[in-house]
PDB file of C-alpha atoms in Angstrom:
ATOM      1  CA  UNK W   1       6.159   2.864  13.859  1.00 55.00           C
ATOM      2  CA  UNK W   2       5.476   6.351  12.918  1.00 60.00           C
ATOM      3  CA  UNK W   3       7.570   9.018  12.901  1.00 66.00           C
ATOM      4  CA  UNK W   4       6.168  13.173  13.016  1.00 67.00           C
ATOM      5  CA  UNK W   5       8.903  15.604  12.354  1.00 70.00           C
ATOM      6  CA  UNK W   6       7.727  18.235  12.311  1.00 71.00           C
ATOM      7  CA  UNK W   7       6.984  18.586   8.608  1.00 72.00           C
ATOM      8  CA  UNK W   8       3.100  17.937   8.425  1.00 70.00           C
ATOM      9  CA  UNK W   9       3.701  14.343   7.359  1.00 72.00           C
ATOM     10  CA  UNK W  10       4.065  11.184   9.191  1.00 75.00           C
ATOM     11  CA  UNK W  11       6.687   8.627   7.864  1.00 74.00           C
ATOM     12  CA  UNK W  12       6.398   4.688   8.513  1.00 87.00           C
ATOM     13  CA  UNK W  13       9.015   2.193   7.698  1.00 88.00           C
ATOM     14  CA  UNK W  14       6.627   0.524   5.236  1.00 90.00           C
ATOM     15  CA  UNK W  15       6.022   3.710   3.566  1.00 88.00           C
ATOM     16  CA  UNK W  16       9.991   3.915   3.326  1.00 89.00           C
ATOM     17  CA  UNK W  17      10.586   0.694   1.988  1.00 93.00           C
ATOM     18  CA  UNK W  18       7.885   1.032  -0.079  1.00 92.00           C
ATOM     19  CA  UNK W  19       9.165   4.065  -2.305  1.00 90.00           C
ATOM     20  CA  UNK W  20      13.065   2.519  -1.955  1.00 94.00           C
ATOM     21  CA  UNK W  21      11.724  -0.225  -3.866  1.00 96.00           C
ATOM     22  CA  UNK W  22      10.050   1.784  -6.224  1.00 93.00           C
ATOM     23  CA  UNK W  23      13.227   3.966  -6.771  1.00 93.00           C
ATOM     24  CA  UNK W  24      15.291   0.524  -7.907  1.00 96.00           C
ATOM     25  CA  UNK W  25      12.330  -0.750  -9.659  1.00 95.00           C
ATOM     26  CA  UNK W  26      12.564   2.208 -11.837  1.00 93.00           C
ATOM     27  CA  UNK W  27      16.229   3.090 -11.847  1.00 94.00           C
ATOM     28  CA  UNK W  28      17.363   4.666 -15.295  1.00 94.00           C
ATOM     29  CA  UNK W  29      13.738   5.177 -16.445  1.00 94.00           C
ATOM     30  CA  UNK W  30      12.958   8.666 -17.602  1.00 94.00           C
ATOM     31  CA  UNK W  31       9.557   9.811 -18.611  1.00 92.00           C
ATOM     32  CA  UNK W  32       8.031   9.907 -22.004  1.00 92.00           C
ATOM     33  CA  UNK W  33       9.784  12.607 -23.602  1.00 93.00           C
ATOM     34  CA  UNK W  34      11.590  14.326 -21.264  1.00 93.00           C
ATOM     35  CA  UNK W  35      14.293  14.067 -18.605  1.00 92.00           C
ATOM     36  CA  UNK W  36      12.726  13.158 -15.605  1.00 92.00           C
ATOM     37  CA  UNK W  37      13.115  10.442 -13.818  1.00 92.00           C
ATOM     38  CA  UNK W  38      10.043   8.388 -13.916  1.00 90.00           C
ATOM     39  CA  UNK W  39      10.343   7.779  -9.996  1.00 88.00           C
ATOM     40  CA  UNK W  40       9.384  11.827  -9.560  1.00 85.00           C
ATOM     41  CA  UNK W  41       6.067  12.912  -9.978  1.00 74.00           C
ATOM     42  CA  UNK W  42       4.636  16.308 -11.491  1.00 65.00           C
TER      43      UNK W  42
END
């Protein structure tokens, strides 16, 4: 179900569990170079 708050996006649960398994997928992994996590995007 989707949720609007208010923000300009709309959140779903599959959107949710989506990026929480991307998160543990890449847990510790920094990008090339620098100190970013490599979950984060520029």
């Amino acid at each position: 179900m989707a949720n609007d708050d208010g923000s300009g996006y709309t959140h779903h649960a599959l959107t949710d569990a989506a990026l929480s398994f991307a998160a543990r997928a890449h847990s510790g992994q920094m990008r090339k170079g620098t100190d970013v996590p490599y979950i984060v995007h520029p």
